[in-house]
Each structure stands twice: as structure tokens, then as C-alpha cells.
Short mmCIF file of C-alpha atoms in Angstrom, two decimals:
data_model
loop_
_atom_site.label_atom_id
_atom_site.label_comp_id
_atom_site.label_asym_id
_atom_site.label_seq_id
_atom_site.Cartn_x
_atom_site.Cartn_y
_atom_site.Cartn_z
CA MET A 1 18.36 -65.92 -50.65
CA PRO A 2 21.71 -64.46 -49.51
CA ASN A 3 23.41 -65.80 -52.64
CA GLN A 4 20.66 -64.23 -54.71
CA ALA A 5 20.88 -60.79 -53.10
CA PRO A 6 23.68 -59.40 -55.12
CA LEU A 7 22.20 -60.38 -58.25
CA LEU A 8 18.87 -58.55 -57.11
CA LEU A 9 20.95 -55.45 -56.32
CA ARG A 10 22.69 -55.40 -59.74
CA HIS A 11 19.30 -55.62 -61.43
CA HIS A 12 17.56 -53.11 -59.35
CA ARG A 13 17.34 -50.12 -61.70
CA PRO A 14 16.68 -47.35 -59.39
CA PHE A 15 19.82 -48.17 -57.52
CA ILE A 16 21.86 -48.44 -60.63
CA ALA A 17 20.69 -44.88 -61.53
CA PHE A 18 21.46 -43.78 -57.92
CA TRP A 19 25.05 -45.57 -58.18
CA LEU A 20 25.76 -43.77 -61.44
CA ALA A 21 24.90 -40.38 -60.13
CA ARG A 22 27.16 -41.00 -57.23
CA VAL A 23 29.95 -41.78 -59.59
CA PHE A 24 29.18 -38.67 -61.53
CA THR A 25 28.96 -36.31 -58.78
CA ALA A 26 31.99 -37.55 -56.78
CA SER A 27 34.02 -37.54 -59.96
CA GLY A 28 32.84 -33.85 -60.67
CA PHE A 29 33.80 -32.63 -57.18
CA GLN A 30 37.23 -34.37 -57.27
CA MET A 31 38.09 -32.79 -60.60
CA LEU A 32 36.65 -29.50 -59.56
CA THR A 33 38.85 -29.60 -56.25
CA VAL A 34 42.14 -30.34 -58.22
CA ALA A 35 41.34 -27.56 -60.73
CA ILE A 36 40.42 -25.07 -58.04
CA GLY A 37 43.55 -25.73 -56.02
CA TRP A 38 45.97 -25.46 -59.09
CA ASN A 39 44.04 -22.39 -60.36
CA LEU A 40 44.20 -20.56 -56.98
CA TYR A 41 47.97 -21.49 -56.29
CA GLN A 42 48.76 -20.25 -60.00
CA LEU A 43 47.11 -16.86 -59.00
CA THR A 44 48.38 -16.22 -55.53
CA GLY A 45 51.33 -18.53 -55.00
CA ASN A 46 50.17 -18.54 -51.36
CA VAL A 47 49.92 -21.96 -49.57
CA LEU A 48 47.68 -20.51 -47.00
CA ASP A 49 45.03 -19.90 -49.54
CA LEU A 50 44.88 -23.49 -50.24
CA GLY A 51 43.99 -24.24 -46.71
CA LEU A 52 41.48 -21.53 -46.65
CA VAL A 53 39.57 -22.91 -49.42
CA GLY A 54 39.02 -26.00 -47.50
CA LEU A 55 37.85 -24.06 -44.53
CA VAL A 56 35.45 -21.87 -46.66
CA GLU A 57 34.00 -25.15 -48.18
CA PHE A 58 33.46 -26.76 -44.73
CA ALA A 59 31.78 -23.56 -43.20
CA PRO A 60 28.35 -24.03 -44.93
CA ARG A 61 28.18 -27.44 -43.34
CA VAL A 62 28.27 -25.90 -39.76
CA LEU A 63 26.16 -22.86 -40.84
CA PHE A 64 23.37 -24.81 -42.42
CA MET A 65 23.36 -28.03 -40.44
CA LEU A 66 20.01 -27.72 -38.93
CA HIS A 67 18.41 -26.49 -42.08
CA THR A 68 19.93 -29.06 -44.43
CA GLY A 69 18.24 -31.92 -42.64
CA HIS A 70 14.96 -30.33 -42.36
CA VAL A 71 14.96 -29.61 -46.17
CA ALA A 72 15.66 -33.22 -46.87
CA ASP A 73 12.79 -34.30 -44.67
CA ARG A 74 10.34 -31.68 -46.04
CA TYR A 75 10.96 -31.74 -49.79
CA ASP A 76 11.15 -34.15 -52.46
CA ARG A 77 14.79 -35.66 -51.93
CA ARG A 78 15.12 -36.15 -55.77
CA LYS A 79 14.38 -32.65 -56.46
CA VAL A 80 16.87 -31.27 -53.57
CA ALA A 81 19.69 -33.31 -54.90
CA ALA A 82 19.15 -32.30 -58.48
CA ILE A 83 19.12 -28.79 -57.49
CA CYS A 84 22.25 -29.15 -55.51
CA GLN A 85 23.86 -30.90 -58.61
CA SER A 86 22.67 -28.14 -60.87
CA LEU A 87 24.07 -25.47 -58.71
CA GLN A 88 27.47 -27.25 -58.65
CA ALA A 89 27.21 -27.45 -62.55
CA LEU A 90 26.58 -23.65 -62.54
CA ILE A 91 29.71 -23.09 -60.50
CA ALA A 92 31.79 -25.23 -62.65
CA LEU A 93 30.47 -23.34 -65.73
CA SER A 94 31.17 -20.01 -64.17
CA LEU A 95 34.62 -21.15 -63.55
CA ALA A 96 34.97 -22.29 -67.11
CA ILE A 97 33.68 -18.98 -68.54
CA GLY A 98 36.02 -17.00 -66.30
CA SER A 99 38.96 -19.31 -67.19
CA ALA A 100 38.12 -18.72 -70.94
CA THR A 101 37.89 -15.05 -70.73
CA ASP A 102 40.91 -14.75 -68.22
CA HIS A 103 38.58 -13.38 -65.42
CA VAL A 104 39.18 -15.70 -62.65
CA THR A 105 40.31 -13.92 -59.34
CA ARG A 106 41.02 -15.14 -55.87
CA GLU A 107 38.05 -13.53 -54.45
CA MET A 108 35.78 -15.38 -57.27
CA ILE A 109 37.28 -18.63 -56.21
CA PHE A 110 36.52 -18.10 -52.52
CA ILE A 111 32.85 -17.19 -53.20
CA LEU A 112 32.40 -20.15 -55.46
CA ALA A 113 34.04 -22.45 -52.99
CA PHE A 114 31.51 -21.22 -50.34
CA LEU A 115 28.60 -21.84 -52.69
CA LEU A 116 30.06 -25.38 -53.57
CA GLY A 117 30.20 -26.13 -49.95
CA ALA A 118 26.71 -24.94 -49.35
CA ALA A 119 25.45 -27.13 -52.32
CA ARG A 120 27.25 -30.14 -50.92
CA SER A 121 26.07 -29.53 -47.36
CA PHE A 122 22.41 -29.89 -48.55
CA GLU A 123 23.17 -32.67 -51.05
CA MET A 124 24.98 -35.15 -48.67
CA PRO A 125 22.25 -35.73 -46.12
CA THR A 126 19.55 -35.64 -48.97
CA THR A 127 21.34 -38.47 -50.81
CA GLN A 128 22.04 -40.53 -47.61
CA ALA A 129 18.24 -40.33 -46.55
CA LEU A 130 17.27 -41.12 -50.16
CA LEU A 131 18.99 -44.52 -50.54
CA PRO A 132 16.79 -46.46 -48.06
CA SER A 133 13.64 -45.41 -50.03
CA ILE A 134 14.84 -46.95 -53.41
CA VAL A 135 16.23 -50.32 -52.17
CA PRO A 136 14.51 -53.07 -49.95
CA SER A 137 15.84 -53.00 -46.50
CA ALA A 138 17.17 -56.57 -46.90
CA LEU A 139 19.62 -55.30 -49.55
CA PHE A 140 20.51 -51.91 -47.77
CA PRO A 141 23.88 -52.87 -46.36
CA ARG A 142 25.04 -54.10 -49.76
CA ALA A 143 23.54 -51.02 -51.26
CA VAL A 144 25.61 -48.83 -48.77
CA ALA A 145 28.82 -50.62 -49.73
CA ALA A 146 28.28 -50.41 -53.33
CA ALA A 147 27.50 -46.76 -53.19
CA GLN A 148 30.78 -46.21 -51.31
CA SER A 149 32.51 -48.11 -53.98
CA ALA A 150 31.34 -45.57 -56.35
CA GLN A 151 32.77 -42.91 -53.95
CA GLN A 152 36.17 -44.54 -53.58
CA SER A 153 36.47 -45.32 -57.39
CA ALA A 154 35.96 -41.52 -58.15
CA THR A 155 38.46 -40.61 -55.33
CA ILE A 156 41.03 -42.76 -57.08
CA VAL A 157 40.65 -42.07 -60.77
CA ALA A 158 39.04 -38.51 -60.89
CA PRO A 159 41.83 -36.43 -59.24
CA ALA A 160 44.41 -38.00 -61.72
CA LEU A 161 42.12 -37.37 -64.73
CA GLY A 162 41.52 -33.73 -63.40
CA GLY A 163 45.36 -33.11 -63.27
CA LEU A 164 45.82 -34.57 -66.79
CA LEU A 165 43.05 -32.50 -68.35
CA TYR A 166 44.41 -29.33 -66.42
CA ALA A 167 47.73 -29.70 -68.52
CA PHE A 168 45.67 -28.58 -71.45
CA GLY A 169 44.17 -25.71 -69.54
CA SER A 170 41.64 -25.26 -66.62
CA VAL A 171 38.77 -24.98 -69.20
CA TRP A 172 39.43 -28.59 -70.03
CA VAL A 173 38.60 -29.58 -66.43
CA TYR A 174 35.63 -27.28 -65.65
CA GLY A 175 33.74 -28.02 -68.99
CA PRO A 176 33.56 -31.76 -68.59
CA THR A 177 32.69 -31.27 -64.82
CA VAL A 178 29.61 -29.41 -66.03
CA ILE A 179 28.46 -32.25 -67.96
CA LEU A 180 29.17 -34.75 -65.17
CA TYR A 181 26.90 -32.72 -62.87
CA LEU A 182 24.10 -32.29 -65.27
CA ILE A 183 24.08 -36.13 -66.11
CA ALA A 184 23.78 -36.74 -62.22
CA CYS A 185 21.00 -34.32 -62.08
CA ALA A 186 19.04 -36.22 -64.84
CA LEU A 187 19.64 -39.56 -63.09
CA MET A 188 18.33 -38.22 -59.84
CA LEU A 189 15.23 -36.82 -61.45
CA ASN A 190 14.32 -40.21 -62.86
CA LEU A 191 14.45 -42.06 -59.49
CA PRO A 192 11.03 -43.20 -58.18
CA ALA A 193 9.12 -40.88 -56.15
CA ARG A 194 9.13 -40.91 -52.40
CA GLN A 195 6.45 -43.33 -51.05
CA THR A 196 6.13 -41.90 -47.43
CA PRO A 197 4.35 -38.38 -46.68
CA LEU A 198 6.57 -35.40 -46.88
CA ASN A 199 6.79 -33.54 -43.60
CA LYS A 200 4.82 -30.39 -44.17
CA GLY A 201 5.63 -28.75 -40.74
CA LYS A 202 7.19 -25.44 -40.75
CA ALA A 203 11.01 -24.99 -40.18
CA THR A 204 10.72 -24.21 -36.31
CA LEU A 205 13.67 -24.43 -34.02
CA ASP A 206 11.96 -27.41 -32.40
CA SER A 207 11.74 -29.44 -35.69
CA LEU A 208 15.47 -28.27 -36.73
CA LEU A 209 16.64 -29.72 -33.43
CA ALA A 210 14.52 -32.96 -33.60
CA GLY A 211 17.41 -34.75 -35.35
CA ILE A 212 19.87 -34.06 -32.48
CA ARG A 213 17.19 -35.03 -29.97
CA PHE A 214 16.58 -38.32 -31.74
CA ILE A 215 20.30 -39.30 -31.80
CA ARG A 216 20.44 -38.64 -28.06
CA SER A 217 17.45 -40.80 -27.29
CA ARG A 218 19.08 -43.69 -29.28
CA PRO A 219 22.20 -44.79 -27.40
CA ASP A 220 23.32 -47.16 -30.43
CA ILE A 221 23.03 -44.39 -32.97
CA LEU A 222 24.80 -41.83 -30.52
CA GLY A 223 27.61 -44.35 -29.93
CA ALA A 224 28.25 -45.11 -33.46
CA ILE A 225 28.36 -41.61 -34.79
CA SER A 226 30.51 -40.52 -31.76
CA LEU A 227 32.75 -43.49 -32.19
CA ASP A 228 33.50 -42.37 -35.67
CA LEU A 229 34.18 -38.76 -34.66
CA PHE A 230 36.70 -39.51 -31.91
CA ALA A 231 38.40 -42.56 -33.59
CA VAL A 232 39.02 -40.50 -36.91
CA LEU A 233 39.85 -37.38 -35.06
CA LEU A 234 42.67 -39.07 -33.18
CA GLY A 235 43.73 -41.63 -35.74
CA GLY A 236 43.82 -39.69 -38.87
CA ALA A 237 47.34 -39.22 -40.32
CA THR A 238 46.39 -38.00 -43.80
CA ALA A 239 47.68 -34.38 -43.08
CA LEU A 240 51.22 -35.77 -42.22
CA LEU A 241 51.60 -37.85 -45.33
CA PRO A 242 53.96 -35.28 -47.06
CA VAL A 243 56.28 -35.25 -44.11
CA PHE A 244 56.39 -39.09 -44.09
CA ALA A 245 56.94 -39.30 -47.90
CA LYS A 246 59.80 -36.71 -47.78
CA ASP A 247 61.54 -37.06 -44.47
CA ILE A 248 60.92 -40.55 -43.27
CA LEU A 249 60.12 -42.81 -46.16
CA LEU A 250 62.58 -40.86 -48.44
CA THR A 251 60.39 -40.82 -51.59
CA GLY A 252 59.19 -38.27 -53.97
CA PRO A 253 55.87 -36.75 -55.20
CA TRP A 254 55.06 -39.96 -56.86
CA GLY A 255 55.47 -41.82 -53.52
CA LEU A 256 53.20 -39.20 -51.88
CA GLY A 257 50.50 -39.84 -54.55
CA LEU A 258 50.63 -43.60 -53.87
CA LEU A 259 50.38 -43.01 -50.07
CA ARG A 260 47.34 -40.85 -50.55
CA SER A 261 45.60 -43.25 -52.83
CA ALA A 262 46.47 -46.38 -50.73
CA PRO A 263 43.54 -45.93 -48.24
CA ALA A 264 41.04 -45.37 -51.02
CA VAL A 265 42.25 -48.46 -52.61
CA GLY A 266 41.79 -50.61 -49.43
CA ALA A 267 38.37 -49.00 -49.15
CA LEU A 268 37.28 -49.62 -52.61
CA LEU A 269 38.16 -53.33 -52.42
CA MET A 270 36.53 -53.69 -49.12
CA SER A 271 33.42 -51.92 -50.37
CA LEU A 272 33.23 -54.39 -53.35
CA PHE A 273 33.50 -57.37 -51.04
CA LEU A 274 30.98 -56.05 -48.69
CA ALA A 275 28.58 -55.50 -51.65
CA ARG A 276 28.79 -59.08 -52.25
CA PHE A 277 29.04 -60.42 -48.77
CA ALA A 278 27.41 -58.15 -46.38
CA VAL A 279 27.91 -58.44 -42.65
CA GLU A 280 24.67 -59.56 -41.19
CA ARG A 281 25.38 -60.87 -37.79
CA ASN A 282 27.51 -59.79 -34.76
CA VAL A 283 27.58 -56.42 -36.44
CA GLY A 284 28.49 -54.49 -33.23
CA ARG A 285 31.66 -56.72 -32.62
CA VAL A 286 32.62 -56.57 -36.19
CA MET A 287 32.43 -52.66 -36.29
CA PHE A 288 34.48 -52.37 -32.98
CA THR A 289 37.05 -54.86 -34.18
CA ALA A 290 37.46 -52.85 -37.49
CA VAL A 291 37.97 -49.60 -35.65
CA GLY A 292 40.44 -51.49 -33.49
CA VAL A 293 42.35 -52.56 -36.78
CA PHE A 294 42.33 -48.82 -37.80
CA GLY A 295 43.97 -47.89 -34.61
CA VAL A 296 46.67 -50.69 -34.95
CA ALA A 297 47.22 -49.90 -38.41
CA THR A 298 47.68 -46.20 -37.69
CA ILE A 299 50.45 -47.18 -35.09
CA ALA A 300 52.09 -49.50 -37.63
CA PHE A 301 52.13 -46.87 -40.16
CA GLY A 302 53.69 -44.38 -37.62
CA LEU A 303 56.39 -46.68 -36.67
CA SER A 304 57.26 -47.90 -40.17
CA THR A 305 60.40 -46.95 -42.24
CA SER A 306 59.53 -49.02 -45.26
CA PHE A 307 57.76 -47.46 -48.02
CA TRP A 308 56.06 -50.60 -49.34
CA PHE A 309 55.09 -51.76 -45.78
CA SER A 310 53.47 -48.30 -45.23
CA LEU A 311 51.71 -48.53 -48.31
CA ALA A 312 50.37 -51.86 -47.37
CA VAL A 313 49.34 -50.83 -43.92
CA LEU A 314 47.40 -47.93 -45.38
CA VAL A 315 45.39 -50.23 -47.70
CA VAL A 316 44.59 -52.24 -44.49
CA LEU A 317 43.63 -49.03 -42.73
CA GLY A 318 41.33 -47.88 -45.60
CA ALA A 319 39.81 -51.46 -45.62
CA ALA A 320 39.10 -51.47 -42.01
CA ASP A 321 37.61 -47.84 -41.99
CA MET A 322 35.26 -48.98 -44.84
CA ILE A 323 33.93 -51.86 -42.59
CA SER A 324 33.16 -49.49 -39.99
CA MET A 325 31.59 -46.89 -42.21
CA VAL A 326 29.22 -49.33 -43.89
CA ILE A 327 28.08 -50.99 -40.78
CA ARG A 328 27.42 -47.64 -39.03
CA ALA A 329 25.64 -45.98 -42.17
CA SER A 330 23.59 -49.07 -42.71
CA PHE A 331 22.08 -49.39 -39.16
CA VAL A 332 21.76 -45.77 -38.42
CA GLN A 333 19.76 -45.25 -41.57
CA LEU A 334 17.76 -48.43 -40.98
CA GLU A 335 16.82 -47.40 -37.17
CA THR A 336 15.87 -43.91 -38.27
CA PRO A 337 12.34 -43.26 -39.41
CA ASP A 338 12.09 -41.97 -42.94
CA GLU A 339 10.65 -38.53 -41.77
CA MET A 340 13.67 -38.06 -39.75
CA ARG A 341 16.42 -39.47 -41.86
CA GLY A 342 17.41 -36.05 -43.44
CA ARG A 343 18.00 -34.42 -39.99
CA VAL A 344 19.85 -37.39 -38.54
CA SER A 345 21.97 -37.53 -41.68
CA ALA A 346 22.85 -33.87 -41.43
CA VAL A 347 24.17 -34.20 -37.92
CA ASN A 348 26.10 -37.40 -38.95
CA GLY A 349 27.54 -35.39 -41.84
CA LEU A 350 28.71 -32.64 -39.50
CA PHE A 351 30.32 -35.32 -37.27
CA ILE A 352 32.14 -36.84 -40.35
CA GLY A 353 33.30 -33.47 -41.52
CA ALA A 354 34.38 -32.31 -38.32
CA SER A 355 36.31 -35.55 -37.63
CA ASN A 356 38.30 -35.09 -40.86
CA GLN A 357 38.95 -31.44 -40.72
CA LEU A 358 39.66 -31.17 -36.73
CA GLY A 359 41.74 -34.59 -37.22
CA GLU A 360 44.09 -32.91 -39.50
CA PHE A 361 44.39 -30.05 -37.31
CA GLU A 362 44.94 -32.17 -34.31
CA SER A 363 47.64 -34.28 -36.32
CA GLY A 364 49.44 -31.05 -37.13
CA LEU A 365 49.27 -29.78 -33.74
CA THR A 366 50.48 -32.84 -31.96
CA ALA A 367 53.34 -33.30 -34.65
CA HIS A 368 54.42 -29.83 -33.84
CA TRP A 369 54.55 -30.37 -30.14
CA PHE A 370 55.83 -33.90 -30.04
CA GLY A 371 57.17 -34.80 -33.45
CA THR A 372 55.73 -36.50 -36.60
CA VAL A 373 56.09 -40.08 -35.63
CA PRO A 374 54.96 -39.79 -31.99
CA ALA A 375 52.01 -37.78 -33.12
CA VAL A 376 50.81 -40.87 -35.36
CA VAL A 377 51.51 -43.37 -32.79
CA MET A 378 49.69 -41.54 -29.93
CA GLY A 379 46.85 -40.98 -32.22
CA GLY A 380 46.63 -44.75 -33.02
CA ILE A 381 46.76 -45.48 -29.31
CA GLY A 382 44.15 -42.85 -28.64
CA THR A 383 41.92 -44.65 -31.22
CA LEU A 384 42.35 -47.99 -29.27
CA MET A 385 41.52 -46.32 -26.05
CA VAL A 386 38.46 -44.75 -27.53
CA THR A 387 37.34 -48.11 -28.87
CA GLY A 388 37.64 -49.65 -25.40
CA ALA A 389 35.91 -46.97 -23.63
CA TRP A 390 32.92 -46.82 -26.10
CA ILE A 391 32.63 -50.65 -25.69
CA LYS A 392 32.17 -49.91 -21.84
CA LEU A 393 29.93 -46.92 -22.43
CA PHE A 394 27.62 -48.41 -25.28
CA PRO A 395 27.48 -52.15 -24.27
CA THR A 396 24.27 -52.62 -26.42
CA LEU A 397 26.05 -51.24 -29.47
CA ALA A 398 29.03 -53.52 -28.85
CA ASN A 399 26.76 -56.58 -28.53
CA ARG A 400 24.38 -55.73 -31.25
CA ASP A 401 23.79 -58.69 -33.47
CA ARG A 402 21.92 -57.31 -36.60
CA MET A 403 21.48 -54.04 -38.29
CA HIS A 404 17.88 -53.80 -37.83
CA VAL A 405 15.38 -55.66 -35.75
CA PRO A 406 11.81 -55.52 -37.19
CA VAL A 407 9.10 -54.09 -35.03
CA GLU A 408 7.16 -57.30 -35.46
CA GLU A 409 10.16 -59.24 -33.89
CA VAL A 410 10.47 -56.91 -31.09
CA ARG A 411 6.75 -57.36 -30.16
CA VAL A 412 7.20 -61.32 -30.27
#
């Protein structure tokens, strides 16, 4: 059966539609992000504005965290995802029309960036909660890995494509992005309907906080989510890559581009491997080992003065991060009841976003205080310390054997 599982996944039509939708939405977002950044910088010439755009896009994830999960659990997830993708298509269309008529302003970009962040804050927990209902549980870890391959492929290819198209004018980026989102919307609406009953309860404070309470009541889930938060928060070195490229590795913009894409290349290769050979036993040990490798790779990158060695280390870093992410995402979704998956995914999404955003801030702050190389090395050491501490704090997670133990096996 394990040898047949990948074949079944490839021939599982609902998943293929879901996978293609992920490719189109991820590609659309990457292209849109590139175009918005260039467009805004051309308008204002202010580097601070580029940072503010990211902050504006992240703000809705915090503002609507409790509501996004409730919406994913109460309404048809296919329709919620489709509405979010339609809104993103309208945002791209507005920018296309504004560019064609030369009416794009700084204020317009910030407003649309907020709306883009709001749409994505509802879309992410919805699509995460949707996946377990369209594939058998036995195939779910492979489905998570394959879905991530779609995300990583878009991360590698779409920004370059967006930059190439922007050379012909911003409309040439915004226009195709509209089409990508609309295709994704159509694919989502064609997915099979939800089999479990919808949560018809009202959006009370108690129901909105149910996801947080559920995570607190499950030590393994709490441990996995918080491990990712602190490991990435301390070990992330992405924000400092321009400094390494220019001042330490002595390369140019082309080198910076390769350094930025290297983790995504490692993640893509590992996601393709895990889609074929899923981790089925000793999942806790494998996950903690992967986080440890992430920390060691971060230290090696910080100490490296060779461009090619740094590139290789970043590939390893991205691959290790992907192993941890697939295991975490798989068992968190499998251990969460379907009626709670939206709210749990919303909390998880906030943790992921916070680790990335705050991780960049932490890297910049420690680099300012201690220097670039010490900041990265200290971050890697911090990741290893967190890994050791979490093994002690969450022993059942560290010793976890399988993704999910069926109820009938627990009773036996």
C-alpha cells in the first residue's frame, strides 16, 4: 500500500484541483507583491514605504484572527476561499485599471494592500482546513507535502516572471494576475462539498476563543505550534541576506537573488520527496531533528565566508524547515476535529506570520546591537536551545510515533 499511495494521490481529482488552485493563487500573490513593491518605490522613492506595505498586509491577520477561523468553520470553505480569491482578483484589477489610467497613488496602494492582507487572512485558514476533507487521512501527509511544493514552486518562479513582465509596464503584471485568481476561484468552487455538518452557532466570544482553548488543551499541538514560532523567530536570517551578499560574501544583486531563492529550492526538493516518501513513524523525533538541523544550518550560514557554501547551507536550511512544517501541519490537522480546524488554523497562521515578521525585526535589532554575523550565530544557537527545551517541556510530542492514532486503536 505505501508504494501505491503516491499513485492514488496523483489520480485523486479533487486534490489535483486543489493543488492547481494553490499554484495559481500563490503565483498571483508573488507577482502582485513584486509589482506593488516596484510601483510604490517608483511613486515615492521611500524605502520605509516598502516596509510599511508588509506591516499593512500583516495587520488584518491580527485584527481578524478570531473571526477568520470561525468563518472557516461556520460556512462552506470552498465558497469562502473562492470569495477571498475573487477579492484578490478585484484588487489586481483595480491596480491594472489605475496603472492603465495613471491614477495609482501611494494611499491607494496602502488601502489595497490592507484589503489584500484581509483576503489572505481569511483564505489561509480556510484552505488549510479544507485539505483534510478532500483526501483520505492515509494520504494527508503526502498531500500536505505536495501542496507545499505548489507554494514553493510559485515562490521560485513567479517573482522572476513578475519582474520580467513589469519591464513592459505594471499593467502586464496586474492583468495576468487577475486571470490567475479567477482560475483558482473556479477550481475551488468545483471541489466536492463538505461532508460534515456546518457549525451553525453564532459568532460569540466563547466560540471565537474555542480554537485557542483547544490548542491549550492538547500539549502536542501547543508544543508543535510554539516550537515553530520560537525556532523561526530566533533562527530566521532572511532580513539580513542583503548585508551578507554585499559586505560578507562580496557578491552583487544576482547573488542576493540566488541566496533568497536557495531556501525555497531546498524546500521544494524536500516537499517533492515527502510527497513520495511520507514520514510515517517516529514523527516527533524526526521533527525535532529537522528543527535542530535548521539551527545548525543557521549557524553555518552565519560563519560562512564562501558564497557557494552559504548557498548550499541555505538549501539544507529550507529542506529542514520543510520537514518540520509538513509533520507539524499534518498531525495538527489530523488531530483537530473538522468543526474546529478553521479556528485552529487561524491561530496557527498567526503564529507563523508572527514568527516571520517578528523574526525579521529580531534579526535586525540583534544585528544592530551585536553585529550581523554574531546575530545570525546567536539566532541559530537560540534555535538549538529552544529545541532542547521543548523536548523537555513536551515529552509526548518528542516521543510521538505516528501522525494520528485512530480512536479505535486508542480504545484497544
